[in-house]
Short mmCIF file of N, CA, C and O in Angstrom, two decimals:
data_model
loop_
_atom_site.label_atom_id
_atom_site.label_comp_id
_atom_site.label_asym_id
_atom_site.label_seq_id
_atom_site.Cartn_x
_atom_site.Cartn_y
_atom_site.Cartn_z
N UNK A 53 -99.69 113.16 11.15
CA UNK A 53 -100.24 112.18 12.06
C UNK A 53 -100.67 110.97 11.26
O UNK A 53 -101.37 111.06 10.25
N UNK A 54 -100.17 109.69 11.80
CA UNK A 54 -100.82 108.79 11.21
C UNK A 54 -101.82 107.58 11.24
O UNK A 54 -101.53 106.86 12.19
N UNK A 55 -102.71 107.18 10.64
CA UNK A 55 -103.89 106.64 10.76
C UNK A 55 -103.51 106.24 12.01
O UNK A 55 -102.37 106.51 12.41
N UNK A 56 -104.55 105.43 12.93
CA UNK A 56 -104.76 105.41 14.34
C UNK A 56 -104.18 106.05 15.50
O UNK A 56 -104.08 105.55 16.63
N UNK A 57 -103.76 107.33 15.08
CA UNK A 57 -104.02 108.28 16.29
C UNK A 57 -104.31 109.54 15.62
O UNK A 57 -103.66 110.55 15.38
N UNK A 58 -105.80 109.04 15.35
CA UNK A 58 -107.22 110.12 15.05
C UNK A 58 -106.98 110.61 16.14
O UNK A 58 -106.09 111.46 16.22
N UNK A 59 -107.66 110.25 17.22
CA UNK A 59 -108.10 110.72 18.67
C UNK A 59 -107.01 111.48 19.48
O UNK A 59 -107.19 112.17 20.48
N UNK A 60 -106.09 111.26 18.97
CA UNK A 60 -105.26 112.09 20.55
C UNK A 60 -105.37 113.15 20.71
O UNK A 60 -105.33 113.56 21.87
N UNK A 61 -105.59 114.22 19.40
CA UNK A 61 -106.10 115.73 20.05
C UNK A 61 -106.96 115.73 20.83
O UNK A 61 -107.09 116.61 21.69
N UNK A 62 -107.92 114.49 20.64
CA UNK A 62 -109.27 114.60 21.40
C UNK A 62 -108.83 114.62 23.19
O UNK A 62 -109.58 115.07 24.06
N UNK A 63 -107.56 114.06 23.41
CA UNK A 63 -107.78 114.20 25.03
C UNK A 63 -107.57 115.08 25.99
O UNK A 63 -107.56 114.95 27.21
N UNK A 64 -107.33 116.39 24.99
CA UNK A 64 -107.48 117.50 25.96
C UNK A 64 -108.08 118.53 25.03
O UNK A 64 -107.40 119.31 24.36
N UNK A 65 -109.45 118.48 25.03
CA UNK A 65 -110.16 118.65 24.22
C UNK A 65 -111.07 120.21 24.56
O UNK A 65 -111.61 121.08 23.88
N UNK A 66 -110.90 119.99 25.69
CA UNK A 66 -112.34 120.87 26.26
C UNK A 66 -112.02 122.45 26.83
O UNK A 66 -110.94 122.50 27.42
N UNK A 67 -112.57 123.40 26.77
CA UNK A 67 -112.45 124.65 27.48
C UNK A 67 -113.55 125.01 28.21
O UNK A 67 -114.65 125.06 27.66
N UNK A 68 -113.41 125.31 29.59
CA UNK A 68 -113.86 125.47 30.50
C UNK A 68 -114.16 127.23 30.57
O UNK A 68 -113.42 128.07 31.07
N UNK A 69 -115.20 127.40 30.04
CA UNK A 69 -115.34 129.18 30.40
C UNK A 69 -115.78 129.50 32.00
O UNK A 69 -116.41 128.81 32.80
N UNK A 70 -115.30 130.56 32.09
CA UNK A 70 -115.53 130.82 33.92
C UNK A 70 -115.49 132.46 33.88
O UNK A 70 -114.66 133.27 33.47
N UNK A 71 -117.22 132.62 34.72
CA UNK A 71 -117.52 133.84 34.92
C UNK A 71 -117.86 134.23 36.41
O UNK A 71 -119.07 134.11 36.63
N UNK A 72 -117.15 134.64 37.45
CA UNK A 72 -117.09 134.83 38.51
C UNK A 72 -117.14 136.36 39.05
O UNK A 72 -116.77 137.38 38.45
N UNK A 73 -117.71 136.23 40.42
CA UNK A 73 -117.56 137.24 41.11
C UNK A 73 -116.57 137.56 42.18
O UNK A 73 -116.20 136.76 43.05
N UNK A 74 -116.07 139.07 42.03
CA UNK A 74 -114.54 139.11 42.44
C UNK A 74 -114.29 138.24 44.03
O UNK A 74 -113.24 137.60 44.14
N UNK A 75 -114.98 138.26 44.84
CA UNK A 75 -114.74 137.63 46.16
C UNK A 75 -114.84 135.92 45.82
O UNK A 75 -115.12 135.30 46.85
N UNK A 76 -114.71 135.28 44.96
CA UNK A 76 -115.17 133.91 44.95
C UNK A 76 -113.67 133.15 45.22
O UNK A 76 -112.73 133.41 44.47
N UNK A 77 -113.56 132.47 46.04
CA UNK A 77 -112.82 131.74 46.11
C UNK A 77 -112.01 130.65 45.07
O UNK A 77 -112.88 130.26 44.30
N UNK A 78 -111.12 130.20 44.83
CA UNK A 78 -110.68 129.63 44.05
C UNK A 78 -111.07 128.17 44.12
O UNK A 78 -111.21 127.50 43.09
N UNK A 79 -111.22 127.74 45.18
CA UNK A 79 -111.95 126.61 45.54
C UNK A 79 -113.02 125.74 45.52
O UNK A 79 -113.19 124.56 45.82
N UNK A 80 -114.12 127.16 44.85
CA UNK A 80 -115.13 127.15 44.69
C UNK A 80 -115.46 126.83 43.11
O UNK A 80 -116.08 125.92 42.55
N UNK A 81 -114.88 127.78 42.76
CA UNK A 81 -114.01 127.64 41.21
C UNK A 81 -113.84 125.90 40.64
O UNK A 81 -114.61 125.25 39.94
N UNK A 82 -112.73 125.59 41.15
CA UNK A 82 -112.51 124.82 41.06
C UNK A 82 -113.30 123.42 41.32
O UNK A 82 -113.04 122.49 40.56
N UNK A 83 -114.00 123.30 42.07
CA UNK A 83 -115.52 122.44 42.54
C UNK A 83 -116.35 122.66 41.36
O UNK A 83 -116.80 121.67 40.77
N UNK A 84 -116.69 124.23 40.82
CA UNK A 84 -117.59 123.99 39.74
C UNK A 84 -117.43 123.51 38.47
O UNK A 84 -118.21 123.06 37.63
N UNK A 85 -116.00 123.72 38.51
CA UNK A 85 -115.60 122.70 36.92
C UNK A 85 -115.87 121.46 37.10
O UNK A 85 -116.39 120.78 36.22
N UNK A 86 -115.51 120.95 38.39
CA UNK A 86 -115.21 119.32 38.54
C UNK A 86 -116.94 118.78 38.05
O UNK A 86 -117.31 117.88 37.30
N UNK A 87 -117.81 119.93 38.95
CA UNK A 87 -119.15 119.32 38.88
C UNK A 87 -119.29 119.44 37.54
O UNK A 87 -119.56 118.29 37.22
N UNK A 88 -119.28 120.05 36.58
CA UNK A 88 -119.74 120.48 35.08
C UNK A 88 -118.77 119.60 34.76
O UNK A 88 -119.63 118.89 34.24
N UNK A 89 -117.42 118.77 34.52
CA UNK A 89 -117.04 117.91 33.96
C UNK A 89 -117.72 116.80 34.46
O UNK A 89 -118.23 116.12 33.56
N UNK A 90 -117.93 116.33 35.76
CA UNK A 90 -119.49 115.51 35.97
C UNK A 90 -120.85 115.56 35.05
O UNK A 90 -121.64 114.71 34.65
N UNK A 91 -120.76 116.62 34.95
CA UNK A 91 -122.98 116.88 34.74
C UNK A 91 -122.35 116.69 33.01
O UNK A 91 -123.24 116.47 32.19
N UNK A 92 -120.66 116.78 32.35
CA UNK A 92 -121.22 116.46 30.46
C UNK A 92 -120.05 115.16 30.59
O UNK A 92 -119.05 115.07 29.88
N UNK A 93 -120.46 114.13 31.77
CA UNK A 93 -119.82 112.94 31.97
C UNK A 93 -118.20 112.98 31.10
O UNK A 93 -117.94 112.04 30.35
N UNK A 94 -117.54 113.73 31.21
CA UNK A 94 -116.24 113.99 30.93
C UNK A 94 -115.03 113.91 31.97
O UNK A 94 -115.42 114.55 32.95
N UNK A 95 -113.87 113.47 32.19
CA UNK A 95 -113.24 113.59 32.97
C UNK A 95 -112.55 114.89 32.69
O UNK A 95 -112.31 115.55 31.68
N UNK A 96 -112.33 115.01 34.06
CA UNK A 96 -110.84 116.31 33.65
C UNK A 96 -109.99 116.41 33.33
O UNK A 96 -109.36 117.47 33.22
N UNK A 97 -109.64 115.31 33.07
CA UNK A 97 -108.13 115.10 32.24
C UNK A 97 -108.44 115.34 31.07
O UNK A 97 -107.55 114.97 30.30
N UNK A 98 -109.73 116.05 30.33
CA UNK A 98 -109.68 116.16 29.11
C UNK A 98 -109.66 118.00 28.93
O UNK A 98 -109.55 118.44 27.79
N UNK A 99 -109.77 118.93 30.02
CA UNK A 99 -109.48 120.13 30.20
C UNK A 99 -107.90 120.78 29.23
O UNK A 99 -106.71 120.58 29.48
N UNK A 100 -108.46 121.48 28.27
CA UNK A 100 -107.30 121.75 27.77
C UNK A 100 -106.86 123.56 28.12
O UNK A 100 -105.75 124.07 28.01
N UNK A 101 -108.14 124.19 28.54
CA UNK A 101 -107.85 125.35 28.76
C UNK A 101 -108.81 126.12 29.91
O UNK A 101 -109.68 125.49 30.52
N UNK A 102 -108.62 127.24 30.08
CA UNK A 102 -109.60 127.79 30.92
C UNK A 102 -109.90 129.22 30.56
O UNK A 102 -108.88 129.86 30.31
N UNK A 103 -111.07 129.93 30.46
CA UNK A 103 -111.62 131.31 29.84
C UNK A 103 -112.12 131.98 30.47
O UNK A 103 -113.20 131.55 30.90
N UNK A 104 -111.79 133.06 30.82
CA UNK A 104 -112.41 133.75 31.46
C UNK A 104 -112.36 135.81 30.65
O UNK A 104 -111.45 136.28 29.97
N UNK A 105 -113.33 136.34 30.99
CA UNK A 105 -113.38 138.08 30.71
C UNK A 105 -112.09 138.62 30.86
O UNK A 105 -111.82 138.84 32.04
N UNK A 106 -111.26 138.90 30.12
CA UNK A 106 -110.17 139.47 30.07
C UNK A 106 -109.66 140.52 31.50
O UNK A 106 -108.54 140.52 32.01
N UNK A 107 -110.55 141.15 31.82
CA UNK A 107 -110.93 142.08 32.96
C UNK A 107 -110.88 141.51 34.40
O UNK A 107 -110.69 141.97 35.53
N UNK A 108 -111.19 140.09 33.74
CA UNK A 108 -110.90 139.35 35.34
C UNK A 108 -109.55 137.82 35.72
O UNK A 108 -109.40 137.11 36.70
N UNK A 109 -108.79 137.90 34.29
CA UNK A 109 -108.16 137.13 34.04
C UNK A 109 -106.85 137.41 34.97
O UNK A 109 -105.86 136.71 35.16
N UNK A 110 -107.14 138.37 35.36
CA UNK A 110 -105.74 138.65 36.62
C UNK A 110 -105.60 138.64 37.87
O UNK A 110 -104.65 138.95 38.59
N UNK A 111 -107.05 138.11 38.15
CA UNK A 111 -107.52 138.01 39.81
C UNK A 111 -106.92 136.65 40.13
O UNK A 111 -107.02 135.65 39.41
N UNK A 112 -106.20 136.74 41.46
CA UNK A 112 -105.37 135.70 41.94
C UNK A 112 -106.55 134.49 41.98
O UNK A 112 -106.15 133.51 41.35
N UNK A 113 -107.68 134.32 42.47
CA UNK A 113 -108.37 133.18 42.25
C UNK A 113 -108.39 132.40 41.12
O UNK A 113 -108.35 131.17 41.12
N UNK A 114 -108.48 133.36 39.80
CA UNK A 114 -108.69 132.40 38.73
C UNK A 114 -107.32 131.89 37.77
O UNK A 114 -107.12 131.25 36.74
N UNK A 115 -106.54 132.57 38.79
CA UNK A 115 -104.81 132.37 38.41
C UNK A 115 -105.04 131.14 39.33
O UNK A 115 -104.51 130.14 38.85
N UNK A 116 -105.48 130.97 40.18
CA UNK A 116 -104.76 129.79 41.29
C UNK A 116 -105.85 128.56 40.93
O UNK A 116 -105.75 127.44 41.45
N UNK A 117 -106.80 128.88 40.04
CA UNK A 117 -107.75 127.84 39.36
C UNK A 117 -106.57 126.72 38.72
O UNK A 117 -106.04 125.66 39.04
N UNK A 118 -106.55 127.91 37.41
CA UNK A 118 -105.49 126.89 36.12
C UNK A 118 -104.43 126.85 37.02
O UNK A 118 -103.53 127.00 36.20
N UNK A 119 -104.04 126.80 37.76
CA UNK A 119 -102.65 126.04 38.49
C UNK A 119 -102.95 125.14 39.16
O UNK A 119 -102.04 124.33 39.32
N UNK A 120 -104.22 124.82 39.82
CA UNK A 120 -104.82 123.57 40.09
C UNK A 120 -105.12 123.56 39.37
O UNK A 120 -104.43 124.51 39.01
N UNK A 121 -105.65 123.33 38.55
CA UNK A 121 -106.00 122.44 37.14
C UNK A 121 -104.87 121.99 36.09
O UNK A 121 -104.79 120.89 35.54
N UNK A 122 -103.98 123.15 35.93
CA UNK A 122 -102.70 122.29 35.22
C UNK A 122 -103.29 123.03 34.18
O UNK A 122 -102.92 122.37 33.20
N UNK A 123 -104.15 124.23 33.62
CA UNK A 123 -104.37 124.38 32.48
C UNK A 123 -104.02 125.87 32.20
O UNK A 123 -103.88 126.66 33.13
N UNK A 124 -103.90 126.18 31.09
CA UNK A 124 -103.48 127.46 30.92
C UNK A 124 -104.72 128.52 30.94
O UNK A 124 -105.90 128.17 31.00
N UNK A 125 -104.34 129.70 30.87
CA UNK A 125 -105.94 130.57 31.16
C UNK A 125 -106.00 131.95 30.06
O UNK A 125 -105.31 132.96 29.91
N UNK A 126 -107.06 131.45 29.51
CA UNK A 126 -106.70 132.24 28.12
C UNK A 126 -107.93 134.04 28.87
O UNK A 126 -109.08 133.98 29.31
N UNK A 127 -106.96 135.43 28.70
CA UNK A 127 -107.93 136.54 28.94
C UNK A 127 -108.69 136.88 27.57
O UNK A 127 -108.03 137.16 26.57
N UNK A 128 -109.84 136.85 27.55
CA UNK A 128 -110.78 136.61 26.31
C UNK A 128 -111.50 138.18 26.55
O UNK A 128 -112.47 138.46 27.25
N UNK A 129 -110.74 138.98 25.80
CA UNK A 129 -111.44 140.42 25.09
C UNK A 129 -112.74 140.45 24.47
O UNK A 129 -113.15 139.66 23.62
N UNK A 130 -113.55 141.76 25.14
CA UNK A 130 -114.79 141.97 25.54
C UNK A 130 -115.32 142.13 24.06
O UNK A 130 -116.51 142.40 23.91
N UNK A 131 -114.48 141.98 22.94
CA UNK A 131 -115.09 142.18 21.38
C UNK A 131 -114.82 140.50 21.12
O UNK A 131 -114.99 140.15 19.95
N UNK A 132 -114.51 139.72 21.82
CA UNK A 132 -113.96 138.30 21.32
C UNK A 132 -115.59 137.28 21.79
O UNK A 132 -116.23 136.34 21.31
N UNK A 133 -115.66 138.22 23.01
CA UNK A 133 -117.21 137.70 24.05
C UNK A 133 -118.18 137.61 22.74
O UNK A 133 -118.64 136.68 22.08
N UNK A 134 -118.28 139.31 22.66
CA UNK A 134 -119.87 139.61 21.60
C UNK A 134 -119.53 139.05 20.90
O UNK A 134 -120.55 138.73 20.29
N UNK A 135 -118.03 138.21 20.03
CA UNK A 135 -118.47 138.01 18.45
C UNK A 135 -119.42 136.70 18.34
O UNK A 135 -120.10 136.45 17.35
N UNK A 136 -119.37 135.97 19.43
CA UNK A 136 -119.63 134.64 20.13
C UNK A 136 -121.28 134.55 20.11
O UNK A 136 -122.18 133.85 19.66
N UNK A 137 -121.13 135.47 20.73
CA UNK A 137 -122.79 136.16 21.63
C UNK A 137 -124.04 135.51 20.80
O UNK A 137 -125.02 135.17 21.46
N UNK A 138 -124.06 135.34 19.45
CA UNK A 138 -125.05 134.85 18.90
C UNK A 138 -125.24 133.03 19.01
O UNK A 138 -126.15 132.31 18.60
N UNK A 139 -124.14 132.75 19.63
CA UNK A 139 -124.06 131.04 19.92
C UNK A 139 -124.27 130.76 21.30
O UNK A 139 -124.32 129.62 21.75
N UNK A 140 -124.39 131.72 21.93
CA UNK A 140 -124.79 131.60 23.78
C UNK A 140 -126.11 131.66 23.85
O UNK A 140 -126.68 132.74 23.69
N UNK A 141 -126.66 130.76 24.06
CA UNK A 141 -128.02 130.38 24.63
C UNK A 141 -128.59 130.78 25.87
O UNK A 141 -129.79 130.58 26.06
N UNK A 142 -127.73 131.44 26.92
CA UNK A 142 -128.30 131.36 28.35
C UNK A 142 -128.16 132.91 27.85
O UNK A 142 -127.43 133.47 27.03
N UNK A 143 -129.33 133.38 28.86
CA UNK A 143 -129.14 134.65 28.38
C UNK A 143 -130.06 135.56 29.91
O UNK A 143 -131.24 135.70 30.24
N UNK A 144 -128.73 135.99 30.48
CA UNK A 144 -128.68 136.57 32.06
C UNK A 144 -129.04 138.76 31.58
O UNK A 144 -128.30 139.56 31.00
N UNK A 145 -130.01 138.88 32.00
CA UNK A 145 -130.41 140.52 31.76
C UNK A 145 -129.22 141.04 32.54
O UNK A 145 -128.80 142.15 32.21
N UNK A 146 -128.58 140.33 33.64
CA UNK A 146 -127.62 141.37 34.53
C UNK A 146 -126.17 141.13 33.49
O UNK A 146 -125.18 141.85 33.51
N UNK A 147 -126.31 140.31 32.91
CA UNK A 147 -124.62 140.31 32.50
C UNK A 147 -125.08 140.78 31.21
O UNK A 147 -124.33 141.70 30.89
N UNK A 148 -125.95 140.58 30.32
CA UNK A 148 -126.22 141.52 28.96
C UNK A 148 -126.37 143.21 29.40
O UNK A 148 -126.10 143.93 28.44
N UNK A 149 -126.54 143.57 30.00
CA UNK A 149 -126.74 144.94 30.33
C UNK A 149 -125.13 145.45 30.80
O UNK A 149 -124.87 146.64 30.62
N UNK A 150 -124.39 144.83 31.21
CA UNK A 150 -123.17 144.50 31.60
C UNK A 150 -122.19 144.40 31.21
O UNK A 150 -121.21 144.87 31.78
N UNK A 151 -122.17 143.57 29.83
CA UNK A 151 -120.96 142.72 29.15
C UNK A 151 -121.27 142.76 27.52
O UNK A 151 -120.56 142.60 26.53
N UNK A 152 -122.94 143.08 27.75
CA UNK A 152 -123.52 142.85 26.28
C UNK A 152 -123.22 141.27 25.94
O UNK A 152 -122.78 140.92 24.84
N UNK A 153 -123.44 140.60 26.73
CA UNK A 153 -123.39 138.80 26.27
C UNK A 153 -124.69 138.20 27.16
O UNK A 153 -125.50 138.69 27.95
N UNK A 154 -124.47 137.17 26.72
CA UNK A 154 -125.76 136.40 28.01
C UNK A 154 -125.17 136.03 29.22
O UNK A 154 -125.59 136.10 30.38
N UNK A 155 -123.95 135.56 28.65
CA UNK A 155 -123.72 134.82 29.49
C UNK A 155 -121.78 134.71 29.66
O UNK A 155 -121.40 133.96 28.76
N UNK A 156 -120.74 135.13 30.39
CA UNK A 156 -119.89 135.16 30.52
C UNK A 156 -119.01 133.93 30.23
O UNK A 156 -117.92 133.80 29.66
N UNK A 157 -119.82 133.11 30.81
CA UNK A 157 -119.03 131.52 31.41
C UNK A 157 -119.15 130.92 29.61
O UNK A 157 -118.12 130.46 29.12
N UNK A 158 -120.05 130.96 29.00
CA UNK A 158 -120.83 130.60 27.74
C UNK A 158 -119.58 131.09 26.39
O UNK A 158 -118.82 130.37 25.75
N UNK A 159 -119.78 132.49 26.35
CA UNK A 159 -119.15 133.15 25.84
C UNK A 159 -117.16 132.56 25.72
O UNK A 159 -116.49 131.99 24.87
N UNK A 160 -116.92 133.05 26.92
CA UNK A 160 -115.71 133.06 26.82
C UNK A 160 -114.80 131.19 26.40
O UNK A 160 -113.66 130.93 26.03
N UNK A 161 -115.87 130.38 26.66
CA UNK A 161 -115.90 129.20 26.61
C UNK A 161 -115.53 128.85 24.79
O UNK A 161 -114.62 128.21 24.25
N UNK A 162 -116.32 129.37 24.42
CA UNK A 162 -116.65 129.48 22.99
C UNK A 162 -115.42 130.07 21.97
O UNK A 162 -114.71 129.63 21.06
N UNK A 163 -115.63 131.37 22.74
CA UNK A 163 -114.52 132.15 22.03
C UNK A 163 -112.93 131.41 22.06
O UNK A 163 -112.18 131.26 21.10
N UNK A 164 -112.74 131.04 23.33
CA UNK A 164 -111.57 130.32 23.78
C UNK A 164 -110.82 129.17 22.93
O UNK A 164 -109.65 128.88 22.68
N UNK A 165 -112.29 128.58 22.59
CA UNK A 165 -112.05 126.96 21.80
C UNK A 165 -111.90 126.73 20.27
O UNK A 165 -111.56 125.74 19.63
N UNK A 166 -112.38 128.40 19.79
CA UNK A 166 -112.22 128.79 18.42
C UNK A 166 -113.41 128.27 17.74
O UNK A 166 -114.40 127.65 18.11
N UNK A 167 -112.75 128.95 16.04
CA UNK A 167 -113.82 128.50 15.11
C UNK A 167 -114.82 127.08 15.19
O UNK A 167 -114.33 125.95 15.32
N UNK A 168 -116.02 127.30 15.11
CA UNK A 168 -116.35 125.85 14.95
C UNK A 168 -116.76 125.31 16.17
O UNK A 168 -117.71 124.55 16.00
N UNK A 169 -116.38 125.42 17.38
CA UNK A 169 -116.67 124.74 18.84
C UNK A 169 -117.83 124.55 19.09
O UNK A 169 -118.80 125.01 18.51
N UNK A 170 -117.79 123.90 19.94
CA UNK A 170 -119.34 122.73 20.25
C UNK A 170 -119.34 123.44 21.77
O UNK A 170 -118.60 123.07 22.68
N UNK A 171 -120.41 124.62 21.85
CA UNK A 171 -120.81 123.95 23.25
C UNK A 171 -121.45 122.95 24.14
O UNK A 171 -122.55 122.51 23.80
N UNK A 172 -120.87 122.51 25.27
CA UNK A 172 -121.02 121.25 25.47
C UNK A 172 -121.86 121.07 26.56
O UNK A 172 -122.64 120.13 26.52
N UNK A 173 -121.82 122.12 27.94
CA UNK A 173 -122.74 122.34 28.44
C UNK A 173 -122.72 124.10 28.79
O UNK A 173 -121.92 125.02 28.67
N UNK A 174 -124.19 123.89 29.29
CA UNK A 174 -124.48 125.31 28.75
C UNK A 174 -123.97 125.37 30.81
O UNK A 174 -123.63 124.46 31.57
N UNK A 175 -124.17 126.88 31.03
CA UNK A 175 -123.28 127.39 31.90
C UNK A 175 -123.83 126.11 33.41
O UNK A 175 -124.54 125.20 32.97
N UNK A 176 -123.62 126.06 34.61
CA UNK A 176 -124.02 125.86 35.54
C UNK A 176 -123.69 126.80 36.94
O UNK A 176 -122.46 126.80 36.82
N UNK A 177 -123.83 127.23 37.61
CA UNK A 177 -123.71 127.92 38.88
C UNK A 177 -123.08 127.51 40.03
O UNK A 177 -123.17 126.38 40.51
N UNK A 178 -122.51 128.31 40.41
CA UNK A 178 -122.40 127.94 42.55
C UNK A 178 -122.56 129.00 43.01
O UNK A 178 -122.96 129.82 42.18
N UNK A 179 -122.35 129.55 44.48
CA UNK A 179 -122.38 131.10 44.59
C UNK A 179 -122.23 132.12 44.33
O UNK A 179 -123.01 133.08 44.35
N UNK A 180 -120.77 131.99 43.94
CA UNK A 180 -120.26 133.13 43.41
C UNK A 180 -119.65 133.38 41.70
O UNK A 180 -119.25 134.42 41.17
N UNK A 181 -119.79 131.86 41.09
CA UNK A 181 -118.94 131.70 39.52
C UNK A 181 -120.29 130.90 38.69
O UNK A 181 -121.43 130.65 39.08
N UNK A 182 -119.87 130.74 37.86
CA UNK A 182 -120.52 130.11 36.36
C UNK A 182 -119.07 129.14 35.77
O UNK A 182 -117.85 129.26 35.92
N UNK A 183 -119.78 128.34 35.19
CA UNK A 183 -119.04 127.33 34.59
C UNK A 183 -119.34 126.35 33.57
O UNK A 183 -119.62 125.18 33.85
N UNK A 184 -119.29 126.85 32.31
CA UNK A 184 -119.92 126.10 30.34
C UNK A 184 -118.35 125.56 30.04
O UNK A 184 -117.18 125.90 30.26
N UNK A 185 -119.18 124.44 29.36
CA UNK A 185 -117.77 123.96 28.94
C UNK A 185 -118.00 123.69 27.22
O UNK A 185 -119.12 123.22 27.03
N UNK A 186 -117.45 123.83 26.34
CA UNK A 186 -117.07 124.25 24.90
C UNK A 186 -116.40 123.04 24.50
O UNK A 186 -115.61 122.69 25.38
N UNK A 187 -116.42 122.03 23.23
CA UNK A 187 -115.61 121.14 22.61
C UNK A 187 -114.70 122.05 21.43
O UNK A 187 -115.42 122.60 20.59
N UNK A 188 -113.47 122.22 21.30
CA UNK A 188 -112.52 122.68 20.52
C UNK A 188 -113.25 121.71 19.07
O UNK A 188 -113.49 120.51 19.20
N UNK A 189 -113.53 122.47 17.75
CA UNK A 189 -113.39 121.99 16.90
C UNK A 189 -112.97 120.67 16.40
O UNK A 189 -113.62 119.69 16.04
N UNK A 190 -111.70 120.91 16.49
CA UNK A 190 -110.51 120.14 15.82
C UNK A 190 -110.23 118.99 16.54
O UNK A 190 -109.23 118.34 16.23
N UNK A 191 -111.01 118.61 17.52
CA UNK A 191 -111.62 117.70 18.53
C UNK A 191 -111.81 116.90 17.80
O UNK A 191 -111.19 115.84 17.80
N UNK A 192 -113.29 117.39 16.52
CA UNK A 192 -114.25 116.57 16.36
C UNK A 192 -113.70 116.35 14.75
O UNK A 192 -113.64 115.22 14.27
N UNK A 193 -113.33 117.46 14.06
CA UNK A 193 -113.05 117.14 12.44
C UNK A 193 -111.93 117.73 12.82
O UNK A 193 -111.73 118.81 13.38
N UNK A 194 -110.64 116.17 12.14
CA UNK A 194 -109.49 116.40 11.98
C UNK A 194 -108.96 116.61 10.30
O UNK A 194 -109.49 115.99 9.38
N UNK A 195 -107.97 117.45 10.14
CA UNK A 195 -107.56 117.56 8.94
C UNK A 195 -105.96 117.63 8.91
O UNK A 195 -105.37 117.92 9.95
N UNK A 196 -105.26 117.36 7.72
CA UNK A 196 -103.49 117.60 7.98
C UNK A 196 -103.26 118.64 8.14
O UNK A 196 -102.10 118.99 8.33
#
């Protein structure tokens, strides 16, 4: 890559972790990213992926998410969550008793975006899902 286009990894930068409950609509889903790319003033065009508990990565809702969104959907294994677990700040007694994490949406966000990631906001809610969004590393320090 050469000098002045530092930035272009940067524009699809972000992973969207998503921790939902099985009846949640995809719609709903989808509303809570938009709001959490609102609330860390980011557009969505900078969405590079989507994370969710491996266990739930096959439920047609969060399949029909990343297809409205255009993003791919990474299933993030329940040893990939805990290795994370010490960088998740929100910390839910029903999903630690549960998942052994704090926080699903947090976690998988993290894990998703790899070594080094910035979480960016910490989870937010709607009825039925959670939604943290994670800066990919390599976002922020580029190397050849």
């Amino acid at each position: 890559m050469g000098l002045g286009q530092g930035m272009r990894p940067a524009e699809r930068d972000l992973v969207a972790g998503i921790g939902f409950r099985h009846a949640t609509p995809a719609d709903e889903i989808v509303a809570l990213v938009d709001r959490a790319c609102d609330a860390a003033g980011l557009p969505r065009t900078r969405l590079a992926r989507l994370a969710t508990a491996a266990d739930r990565a096959g439920e047609p809702a969060i399949r029909a998410v990343g297809e409205a969104l255009g993003c791919p959907l990474d299933a993030v294994p329940p040893e990939a969550l805990i290795a994370v677990d010490a960088d998740v700040p929100t910390r839910s007694q029903r999903i630690e008793a549960s998942r052994r994490v704090g926080s699903v949406a947090e976690a998988a966000a993290l894990a998703a975006a790899g070594p080094g990631a910035t979480l960016l906001l910490r989870r937010i809610a709607s009825a039925g899902a959670t939604c943290a969004l994670a800066l990919r590393a390599q976002s922020v320090t580029q190397e050849p």
